[in-house]
C-alpha positions as YAML, in Angstrom:
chain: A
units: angstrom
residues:
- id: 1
  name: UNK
  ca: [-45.36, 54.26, -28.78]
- id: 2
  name: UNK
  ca: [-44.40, 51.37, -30.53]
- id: 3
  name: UNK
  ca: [-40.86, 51.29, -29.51]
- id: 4
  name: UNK
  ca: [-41.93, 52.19, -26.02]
- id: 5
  name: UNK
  ca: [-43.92, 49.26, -25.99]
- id: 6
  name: UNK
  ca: [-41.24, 46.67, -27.31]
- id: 7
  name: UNK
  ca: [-38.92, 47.92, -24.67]
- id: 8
  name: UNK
  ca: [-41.31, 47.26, -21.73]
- id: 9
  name: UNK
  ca: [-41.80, 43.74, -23.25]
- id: 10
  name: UNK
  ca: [-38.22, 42.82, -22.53]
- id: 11
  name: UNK
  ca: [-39.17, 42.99, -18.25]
- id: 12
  name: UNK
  ca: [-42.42, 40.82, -18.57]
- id: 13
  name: UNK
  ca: [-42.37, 37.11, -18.31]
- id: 14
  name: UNK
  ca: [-45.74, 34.84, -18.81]
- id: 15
  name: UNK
  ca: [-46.87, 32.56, -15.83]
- id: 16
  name: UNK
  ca: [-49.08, 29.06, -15.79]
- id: 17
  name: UNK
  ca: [-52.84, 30.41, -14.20]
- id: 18
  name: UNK
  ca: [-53.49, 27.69, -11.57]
- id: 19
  name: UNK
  ca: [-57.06, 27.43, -10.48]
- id: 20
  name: UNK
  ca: [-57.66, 24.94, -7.08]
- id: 21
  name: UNK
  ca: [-61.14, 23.09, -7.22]
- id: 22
  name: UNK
  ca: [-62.43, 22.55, -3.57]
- id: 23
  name: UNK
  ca: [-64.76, 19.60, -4.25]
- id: 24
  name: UNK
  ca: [-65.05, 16.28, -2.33]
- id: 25
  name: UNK
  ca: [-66.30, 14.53, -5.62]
- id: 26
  name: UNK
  ca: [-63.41, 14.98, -7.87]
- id: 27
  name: UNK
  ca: [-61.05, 14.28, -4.98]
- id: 28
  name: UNK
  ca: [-62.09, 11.02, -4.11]
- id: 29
  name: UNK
  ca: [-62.20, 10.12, -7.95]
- id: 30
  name: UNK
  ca: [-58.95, 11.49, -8.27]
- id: 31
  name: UNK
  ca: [-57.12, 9.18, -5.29]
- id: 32
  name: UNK
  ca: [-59.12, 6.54, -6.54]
- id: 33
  name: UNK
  ca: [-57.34, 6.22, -9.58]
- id: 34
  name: UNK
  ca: [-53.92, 6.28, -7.93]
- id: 35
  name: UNK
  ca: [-54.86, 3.93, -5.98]
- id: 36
  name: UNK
  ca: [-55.44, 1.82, -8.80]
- id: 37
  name: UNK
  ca: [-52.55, 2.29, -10.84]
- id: 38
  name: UNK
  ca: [-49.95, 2.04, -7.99]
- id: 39
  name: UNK
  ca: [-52.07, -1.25, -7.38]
- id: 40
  name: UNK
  ca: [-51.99, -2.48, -10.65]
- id: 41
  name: UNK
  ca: [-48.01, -1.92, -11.16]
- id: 42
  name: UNK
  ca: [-46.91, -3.65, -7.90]
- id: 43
  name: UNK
  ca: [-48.62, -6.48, -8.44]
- id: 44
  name: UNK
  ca: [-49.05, -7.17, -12.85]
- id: 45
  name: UNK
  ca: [-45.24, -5.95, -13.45]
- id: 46
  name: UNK
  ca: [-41.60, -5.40, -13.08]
- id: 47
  name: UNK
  ca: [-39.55, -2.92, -12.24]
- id: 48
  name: UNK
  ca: [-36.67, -4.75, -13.66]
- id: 49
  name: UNK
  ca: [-36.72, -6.97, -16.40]
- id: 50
  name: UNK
  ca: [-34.31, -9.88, -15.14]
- id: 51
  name: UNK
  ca: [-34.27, -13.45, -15.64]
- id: 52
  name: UNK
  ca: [-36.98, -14.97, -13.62]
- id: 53
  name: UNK
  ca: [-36.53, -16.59, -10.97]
- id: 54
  name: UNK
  ca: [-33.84, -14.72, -9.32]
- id: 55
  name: UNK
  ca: [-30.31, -16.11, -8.04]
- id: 56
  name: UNK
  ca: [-31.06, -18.91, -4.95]
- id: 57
  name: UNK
  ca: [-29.83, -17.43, -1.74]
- id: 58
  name: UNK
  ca: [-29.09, -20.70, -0.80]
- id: 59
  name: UNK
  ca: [-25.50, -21.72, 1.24]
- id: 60
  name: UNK
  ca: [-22.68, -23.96, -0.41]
- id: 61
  name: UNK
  ca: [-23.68, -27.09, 0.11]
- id: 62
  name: UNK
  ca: [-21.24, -29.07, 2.13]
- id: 63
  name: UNK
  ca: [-19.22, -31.09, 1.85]
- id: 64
  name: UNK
  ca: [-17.89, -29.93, -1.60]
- id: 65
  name: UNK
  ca: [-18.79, -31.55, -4.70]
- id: 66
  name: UNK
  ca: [-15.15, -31.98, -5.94]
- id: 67
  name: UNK
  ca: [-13.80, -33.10, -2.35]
- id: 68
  name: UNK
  ca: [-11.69, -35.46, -4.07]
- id: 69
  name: UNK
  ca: [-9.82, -32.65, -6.02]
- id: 70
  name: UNK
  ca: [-7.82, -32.79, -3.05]
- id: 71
  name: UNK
  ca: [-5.35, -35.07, -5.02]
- id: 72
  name: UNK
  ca: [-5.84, -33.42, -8.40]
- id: 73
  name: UNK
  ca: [-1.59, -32.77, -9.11]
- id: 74
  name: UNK
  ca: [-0.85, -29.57, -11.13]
- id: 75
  name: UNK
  ca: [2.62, -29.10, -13.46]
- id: 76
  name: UNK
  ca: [4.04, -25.50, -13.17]
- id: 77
  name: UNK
  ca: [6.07, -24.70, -16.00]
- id: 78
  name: UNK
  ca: [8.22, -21.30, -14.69]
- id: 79
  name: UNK
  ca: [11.46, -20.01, -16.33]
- id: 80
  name: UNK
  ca: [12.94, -16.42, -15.09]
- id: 81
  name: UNK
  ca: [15.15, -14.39, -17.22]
- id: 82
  name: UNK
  ca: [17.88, -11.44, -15.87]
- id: 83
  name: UNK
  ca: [18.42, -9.12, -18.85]
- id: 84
  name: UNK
  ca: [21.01, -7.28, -17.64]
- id: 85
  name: UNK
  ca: [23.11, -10.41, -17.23]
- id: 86
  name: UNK
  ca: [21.72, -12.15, -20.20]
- id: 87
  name: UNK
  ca: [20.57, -15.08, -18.01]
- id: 88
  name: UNK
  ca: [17.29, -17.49, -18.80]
- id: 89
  name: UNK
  ca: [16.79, -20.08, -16.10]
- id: 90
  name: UNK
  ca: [13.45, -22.61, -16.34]
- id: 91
  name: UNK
  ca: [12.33, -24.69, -13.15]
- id: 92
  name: UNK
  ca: [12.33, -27.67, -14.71]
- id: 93
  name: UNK
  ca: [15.84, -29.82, -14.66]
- id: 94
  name: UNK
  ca: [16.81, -31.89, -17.41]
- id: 95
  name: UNK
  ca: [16.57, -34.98, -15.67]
- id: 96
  name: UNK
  ca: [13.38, -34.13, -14.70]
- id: 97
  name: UNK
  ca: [11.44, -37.74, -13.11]
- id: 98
  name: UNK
  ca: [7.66, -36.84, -14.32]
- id: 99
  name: UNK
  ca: [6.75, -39.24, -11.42]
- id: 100
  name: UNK
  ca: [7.59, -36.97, -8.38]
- id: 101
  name: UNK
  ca: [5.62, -35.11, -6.34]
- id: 102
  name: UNK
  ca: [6.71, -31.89, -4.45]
- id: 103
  name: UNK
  ca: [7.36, -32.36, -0.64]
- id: 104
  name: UNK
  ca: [9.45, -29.55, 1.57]
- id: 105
  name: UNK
  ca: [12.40, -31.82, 2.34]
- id: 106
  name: UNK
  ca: [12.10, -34.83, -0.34]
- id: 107
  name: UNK
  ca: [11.72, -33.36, -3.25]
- id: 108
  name: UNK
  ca: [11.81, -29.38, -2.65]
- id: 109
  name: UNK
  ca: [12.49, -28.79, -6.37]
- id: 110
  name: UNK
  ca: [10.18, -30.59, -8.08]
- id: 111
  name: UNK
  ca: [7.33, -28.81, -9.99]
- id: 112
  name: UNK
  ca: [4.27, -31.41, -9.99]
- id: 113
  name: UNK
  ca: [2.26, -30.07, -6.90]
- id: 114
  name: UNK
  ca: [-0.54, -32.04, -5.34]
- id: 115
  name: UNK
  ca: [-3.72, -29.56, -4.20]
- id: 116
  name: UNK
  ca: [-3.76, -31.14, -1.04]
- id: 117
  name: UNK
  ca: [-0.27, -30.97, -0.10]
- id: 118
  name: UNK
  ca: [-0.36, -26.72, -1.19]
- id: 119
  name: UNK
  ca: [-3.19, -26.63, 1.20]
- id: 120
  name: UNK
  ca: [-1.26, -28.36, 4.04]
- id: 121
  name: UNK
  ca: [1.79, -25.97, 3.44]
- id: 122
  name: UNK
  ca: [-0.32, -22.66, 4.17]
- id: 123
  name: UNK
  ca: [-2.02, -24.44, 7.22]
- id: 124
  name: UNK
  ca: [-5.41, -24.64, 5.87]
- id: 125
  name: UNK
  ca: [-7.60, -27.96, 4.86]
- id: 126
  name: UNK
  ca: [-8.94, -28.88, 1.75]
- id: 127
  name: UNK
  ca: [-12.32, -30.26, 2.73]
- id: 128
  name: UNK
  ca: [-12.96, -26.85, 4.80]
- id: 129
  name: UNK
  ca: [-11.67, -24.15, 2.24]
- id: 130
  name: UNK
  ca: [-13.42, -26.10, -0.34]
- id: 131
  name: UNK
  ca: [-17.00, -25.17, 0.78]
- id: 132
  name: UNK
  ca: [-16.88, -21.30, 0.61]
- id: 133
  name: UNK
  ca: [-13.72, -21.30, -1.61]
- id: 134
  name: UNK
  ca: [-10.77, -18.98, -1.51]
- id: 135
  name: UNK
  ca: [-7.41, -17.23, -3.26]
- id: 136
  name: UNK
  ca: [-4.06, -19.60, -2.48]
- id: 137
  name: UNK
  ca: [-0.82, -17.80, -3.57]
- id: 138
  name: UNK
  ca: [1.92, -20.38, -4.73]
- id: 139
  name: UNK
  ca: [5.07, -17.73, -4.60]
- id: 140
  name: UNK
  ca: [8.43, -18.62, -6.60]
- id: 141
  name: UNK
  ca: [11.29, -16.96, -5.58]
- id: 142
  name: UNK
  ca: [14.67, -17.30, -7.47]
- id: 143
  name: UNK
  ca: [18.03, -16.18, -5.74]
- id: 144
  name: UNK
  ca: [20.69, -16.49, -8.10]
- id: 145
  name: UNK
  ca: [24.74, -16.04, -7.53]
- id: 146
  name: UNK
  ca: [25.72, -16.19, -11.51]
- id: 147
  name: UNK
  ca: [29.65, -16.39, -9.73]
- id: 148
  name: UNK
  ca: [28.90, -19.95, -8.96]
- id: 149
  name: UNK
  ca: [27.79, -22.66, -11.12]
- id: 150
  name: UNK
  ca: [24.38, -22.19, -12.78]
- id: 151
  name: UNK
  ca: [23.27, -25.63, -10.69]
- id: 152
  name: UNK
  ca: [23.12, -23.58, -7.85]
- id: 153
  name: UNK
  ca: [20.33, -21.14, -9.55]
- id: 154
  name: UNK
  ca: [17.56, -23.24, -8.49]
- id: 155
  name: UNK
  ca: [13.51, -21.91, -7.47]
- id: 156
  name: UNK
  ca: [12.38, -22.16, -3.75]
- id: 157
  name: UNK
  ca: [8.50, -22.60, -3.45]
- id: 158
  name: UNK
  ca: [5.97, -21.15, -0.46]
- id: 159
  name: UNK
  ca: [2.93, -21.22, -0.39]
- id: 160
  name: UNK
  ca: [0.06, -18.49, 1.51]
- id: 161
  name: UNK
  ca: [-3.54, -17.85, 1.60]
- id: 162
  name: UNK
  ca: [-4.32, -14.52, 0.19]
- id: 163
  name: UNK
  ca: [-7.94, -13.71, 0.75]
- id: 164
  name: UNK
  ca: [-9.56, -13.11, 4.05]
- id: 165
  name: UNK
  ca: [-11.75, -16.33, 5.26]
- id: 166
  name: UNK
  ca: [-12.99, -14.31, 8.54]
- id: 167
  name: UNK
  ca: [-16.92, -13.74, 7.67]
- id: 168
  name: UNK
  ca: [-16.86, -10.65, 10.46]
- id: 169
  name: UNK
  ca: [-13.75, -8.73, 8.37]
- id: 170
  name: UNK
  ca: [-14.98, -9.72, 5.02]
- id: 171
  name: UNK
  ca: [-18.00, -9.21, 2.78]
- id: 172
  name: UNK
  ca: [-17.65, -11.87, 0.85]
- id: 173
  name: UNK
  ca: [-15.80, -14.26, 2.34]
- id: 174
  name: UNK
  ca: [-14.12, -16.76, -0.04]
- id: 175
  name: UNK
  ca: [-14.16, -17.27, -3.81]
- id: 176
  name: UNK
  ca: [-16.89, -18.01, -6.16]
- id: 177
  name: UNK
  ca: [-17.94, -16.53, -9.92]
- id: 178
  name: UNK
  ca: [-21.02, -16.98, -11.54]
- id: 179
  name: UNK
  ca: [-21.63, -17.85, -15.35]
- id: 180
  name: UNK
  ca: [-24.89, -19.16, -17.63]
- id: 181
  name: UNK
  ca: [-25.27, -21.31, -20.37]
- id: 182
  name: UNK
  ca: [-27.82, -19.92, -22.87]
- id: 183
  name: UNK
  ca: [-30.22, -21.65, -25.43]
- id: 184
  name: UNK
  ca: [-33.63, -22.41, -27.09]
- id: 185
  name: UNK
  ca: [-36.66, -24.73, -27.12]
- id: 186
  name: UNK
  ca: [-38.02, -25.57, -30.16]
- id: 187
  name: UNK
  ca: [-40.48, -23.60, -29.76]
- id: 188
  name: UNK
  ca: [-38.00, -20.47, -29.99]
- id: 189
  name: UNK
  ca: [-37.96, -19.77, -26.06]
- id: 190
  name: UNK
  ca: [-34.74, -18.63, -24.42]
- id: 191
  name: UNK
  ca: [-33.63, -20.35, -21.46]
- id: 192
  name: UNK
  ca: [-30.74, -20.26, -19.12]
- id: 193
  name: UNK
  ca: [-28.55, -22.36, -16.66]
- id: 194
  name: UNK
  ca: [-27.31, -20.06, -14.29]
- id: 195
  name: UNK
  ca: [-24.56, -21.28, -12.42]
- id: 196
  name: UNK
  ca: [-22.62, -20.11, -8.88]
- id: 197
  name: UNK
  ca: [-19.11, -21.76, -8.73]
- id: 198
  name: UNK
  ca: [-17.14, -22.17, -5.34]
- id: 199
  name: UNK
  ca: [-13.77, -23.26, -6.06]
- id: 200
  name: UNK
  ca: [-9.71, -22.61, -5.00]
- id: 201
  name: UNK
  ca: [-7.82, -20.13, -7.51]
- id: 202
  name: UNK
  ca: [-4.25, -20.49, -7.36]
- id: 203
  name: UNK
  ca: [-2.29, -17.29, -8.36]
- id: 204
  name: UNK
  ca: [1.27, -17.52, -8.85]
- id: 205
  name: UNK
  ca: [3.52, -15.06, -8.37]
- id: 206
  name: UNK
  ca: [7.54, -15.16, -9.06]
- id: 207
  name: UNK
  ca: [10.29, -13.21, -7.26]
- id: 208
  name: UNK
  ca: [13.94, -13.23, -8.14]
- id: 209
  name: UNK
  ca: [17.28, -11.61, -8.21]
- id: 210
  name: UNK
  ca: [20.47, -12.14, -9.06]
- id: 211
  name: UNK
  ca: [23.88, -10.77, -8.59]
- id: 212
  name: UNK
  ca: [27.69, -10.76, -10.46]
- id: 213
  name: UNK
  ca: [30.84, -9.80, -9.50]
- id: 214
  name: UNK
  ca: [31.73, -6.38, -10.94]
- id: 215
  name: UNK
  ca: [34.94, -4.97, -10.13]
- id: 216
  name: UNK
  ca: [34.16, -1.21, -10.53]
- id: 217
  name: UNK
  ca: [31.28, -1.14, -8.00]
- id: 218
  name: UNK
  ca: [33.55, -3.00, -5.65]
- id: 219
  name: UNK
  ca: [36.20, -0.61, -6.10]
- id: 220
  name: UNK
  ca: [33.54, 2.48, -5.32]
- id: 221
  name: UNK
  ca: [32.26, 0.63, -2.20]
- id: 222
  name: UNK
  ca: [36.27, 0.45, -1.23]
- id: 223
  name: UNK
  ca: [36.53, 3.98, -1.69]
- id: 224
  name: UNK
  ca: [33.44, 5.02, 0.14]
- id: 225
  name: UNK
  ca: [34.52, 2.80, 3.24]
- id: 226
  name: UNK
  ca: [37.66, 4.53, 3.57]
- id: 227
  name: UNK
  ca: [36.06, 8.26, 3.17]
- id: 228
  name: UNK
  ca: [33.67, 7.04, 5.80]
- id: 229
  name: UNK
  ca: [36.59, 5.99, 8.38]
- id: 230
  name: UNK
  ca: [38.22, 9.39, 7.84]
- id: 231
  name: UNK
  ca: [34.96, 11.12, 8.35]
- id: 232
  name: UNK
  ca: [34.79, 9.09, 11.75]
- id: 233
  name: UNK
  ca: [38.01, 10.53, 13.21]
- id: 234
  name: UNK
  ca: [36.79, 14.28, 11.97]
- id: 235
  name: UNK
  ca: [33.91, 13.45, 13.90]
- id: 236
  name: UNK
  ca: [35.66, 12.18, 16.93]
- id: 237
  name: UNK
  ca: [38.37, 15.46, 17.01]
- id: 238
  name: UNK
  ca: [35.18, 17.78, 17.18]
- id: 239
  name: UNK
  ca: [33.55, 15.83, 19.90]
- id: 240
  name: UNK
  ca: [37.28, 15.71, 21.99]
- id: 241
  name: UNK
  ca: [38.43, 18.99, 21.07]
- id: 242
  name: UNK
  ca: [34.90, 21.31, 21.31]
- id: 243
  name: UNK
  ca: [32.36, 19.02, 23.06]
- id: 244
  name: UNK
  ca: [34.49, 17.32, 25.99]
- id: 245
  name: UNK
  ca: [34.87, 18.85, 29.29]
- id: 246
  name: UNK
  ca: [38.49, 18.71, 29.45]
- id: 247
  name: UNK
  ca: [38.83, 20.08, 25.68]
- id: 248
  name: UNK
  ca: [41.34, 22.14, 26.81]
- id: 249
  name: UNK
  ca: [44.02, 20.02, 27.74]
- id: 250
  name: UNK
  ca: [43.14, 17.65, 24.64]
- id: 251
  name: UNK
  ca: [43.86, 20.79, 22.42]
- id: 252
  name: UNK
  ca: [46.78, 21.85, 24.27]
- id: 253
  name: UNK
  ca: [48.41, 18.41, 23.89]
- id: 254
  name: UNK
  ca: [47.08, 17.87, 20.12]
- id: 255
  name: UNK
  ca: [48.10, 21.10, 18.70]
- id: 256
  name: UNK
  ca: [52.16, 22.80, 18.89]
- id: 257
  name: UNK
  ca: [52.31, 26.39, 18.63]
- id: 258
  name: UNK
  ca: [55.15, 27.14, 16.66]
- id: 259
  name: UNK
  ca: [56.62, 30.96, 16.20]
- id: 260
  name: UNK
  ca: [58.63, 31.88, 13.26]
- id: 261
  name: UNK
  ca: [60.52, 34.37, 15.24]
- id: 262
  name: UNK
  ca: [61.54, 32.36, 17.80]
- id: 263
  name: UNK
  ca: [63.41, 29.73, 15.80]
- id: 264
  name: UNK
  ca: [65.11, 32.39, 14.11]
- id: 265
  name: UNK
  ca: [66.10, 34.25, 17.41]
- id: 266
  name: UNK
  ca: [69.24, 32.07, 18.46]
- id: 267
  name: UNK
  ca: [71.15, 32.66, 14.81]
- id: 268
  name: UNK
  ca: [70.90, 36.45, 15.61]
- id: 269
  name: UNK
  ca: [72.23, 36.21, 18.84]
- id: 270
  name: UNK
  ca: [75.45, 34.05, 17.71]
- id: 271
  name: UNK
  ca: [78.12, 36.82, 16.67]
- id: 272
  name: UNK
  ca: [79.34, 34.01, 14.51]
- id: 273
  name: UNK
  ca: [76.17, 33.62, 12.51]
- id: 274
  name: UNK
  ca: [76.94, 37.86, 11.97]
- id: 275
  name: UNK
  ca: [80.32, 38.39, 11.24]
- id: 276
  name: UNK
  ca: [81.01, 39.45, 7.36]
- id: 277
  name: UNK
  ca: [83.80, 37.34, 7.66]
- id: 278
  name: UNK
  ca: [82.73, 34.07, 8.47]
- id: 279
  name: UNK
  ca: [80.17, 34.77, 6.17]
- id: 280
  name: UNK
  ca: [82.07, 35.41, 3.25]
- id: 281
  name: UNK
  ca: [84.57, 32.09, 4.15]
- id: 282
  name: UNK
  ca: [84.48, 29.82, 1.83]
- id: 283
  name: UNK
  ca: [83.53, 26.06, 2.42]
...
């Protein structure tokens, strides 16, 4: 019986007795004190503990602060290096004049760039991109022909606005960050600066190639151009001779039959070419 009764244990499972009260007393009491509680919470405390009060939803104000950053001047310092050529190049000449300023035609290789003027280049204007902020991309490309003198190896500048400024395609339209300065009273009471930045970041970006006379590709390329003009007259004899209308006549005039039997038919028929004795005369 005792086994029995272990076995049968293994199939029964205990369950929670739930017993409903049906009385308007204890209901009322009971809502009551919800009603408190959720009361109490909303208004006495946080769901999040933040630093109070919250970020200012507040627009840039315009016009910028920094409007006259417009003729801040920036020095790029750039050099490029080709490995497989062992070639370093920098974008800054020896007789470099520390006084000039890039311009497009004037001075197209200088590296001293006003803000304004990279502004101007992408079609944009300082005092309007400098409200909401935004990305500019200053690109460097470098085009090098080591066959010529190294003079010639010299960096071409553009300039292009990278981020989206259209509010309608963009969530946040523009370019700010955020950051806070922390510290204490002397009382021992944290405080905070928070601060939201609008400004212009400039990311530069550098392109180049460069190229050397070798003579062994040149000799493959040489190669390649004459197995492609043989493989244009294959392709022209199947077009004539199989695709044409009058293919016939094409192969008839391209190709001579010749028969082995017939060239050799005119020495049999000479009785000279047969006789023992002219063939045993000597020459």
């Amino acid at each position: 019986m005792v086994a029995c009764s272990s076995f049968r244990s293994v199939f029964e499972y205990e369950t929670n007795k739930v017993v409903r009260i049906y009385s308007v007393w204890y209901s009322s009491v009971k809502w009551a004190i919800h009603f408190l509680v959720f009361l109490y919470v909303s208004v006495n405390t946080c769901e999040v503990s933040a630093w109070c009060p919250v970020e200012s939803a507040k627009t840039a104000p315009a016009p910028a602060i920094l409007d006259s950053a417009e003729n801040f001047t920036v020095l790029i310092k750039n050099n490029i290096h080709f490995p497989k050529f062992d070639y370093t190049k920098k974008n800054i000449p020896p007789e470099f004049n520390i006084s000039c300023t890039y311009h497009k035609h004037r001075a197209p290789l200088c590296p001293i760039f006003r803000l304004g003027d990279i502004l101007e280049e992408a079609g944009e204007k300082f005092s309007e991109m400098a409200i909401q902020g935004g990305v500019m991309g200053l690109q460097i490309r470098w085009d090098c022909d080591l066959d010529t003198s190294a003079s010639r190896c010299v960096p071409k500048y553009s300039f292009r606005r990278i981020d989206n400024k259209d509010p309608a395609h963009s969530i946040s339209p523009g370019f700010n960050f955020r950051f806070a300065k922390y510290y204490r009273t002397a009382t021992g009471v944290q405080y905070r600066t928070f601060v939201k930045a609008y400004g212009i970041r400039f990311d530069i970006m550098v392109f180049g190639t460069a190229g050397k006379f070798d003579i062994i590709p040149t000799i493959i390329s040489i190669g390649s151009g004459f197995a492609l003009f043989g493989m244009a007259t294959i392709f022209c004899d199947i077009i004539v001779l199989y695709i044409m209308k009058k293919r016939y006549l094409y192969r008839e005039k391209k190709y001579k039959r010749v028969n082995e039997y017939e060239l050799l038919r005119p020495q049999c028929d000479d009785p000279s070419q047969t006789d023992p004795a002219h063939l045993t005369q000597p020459r």
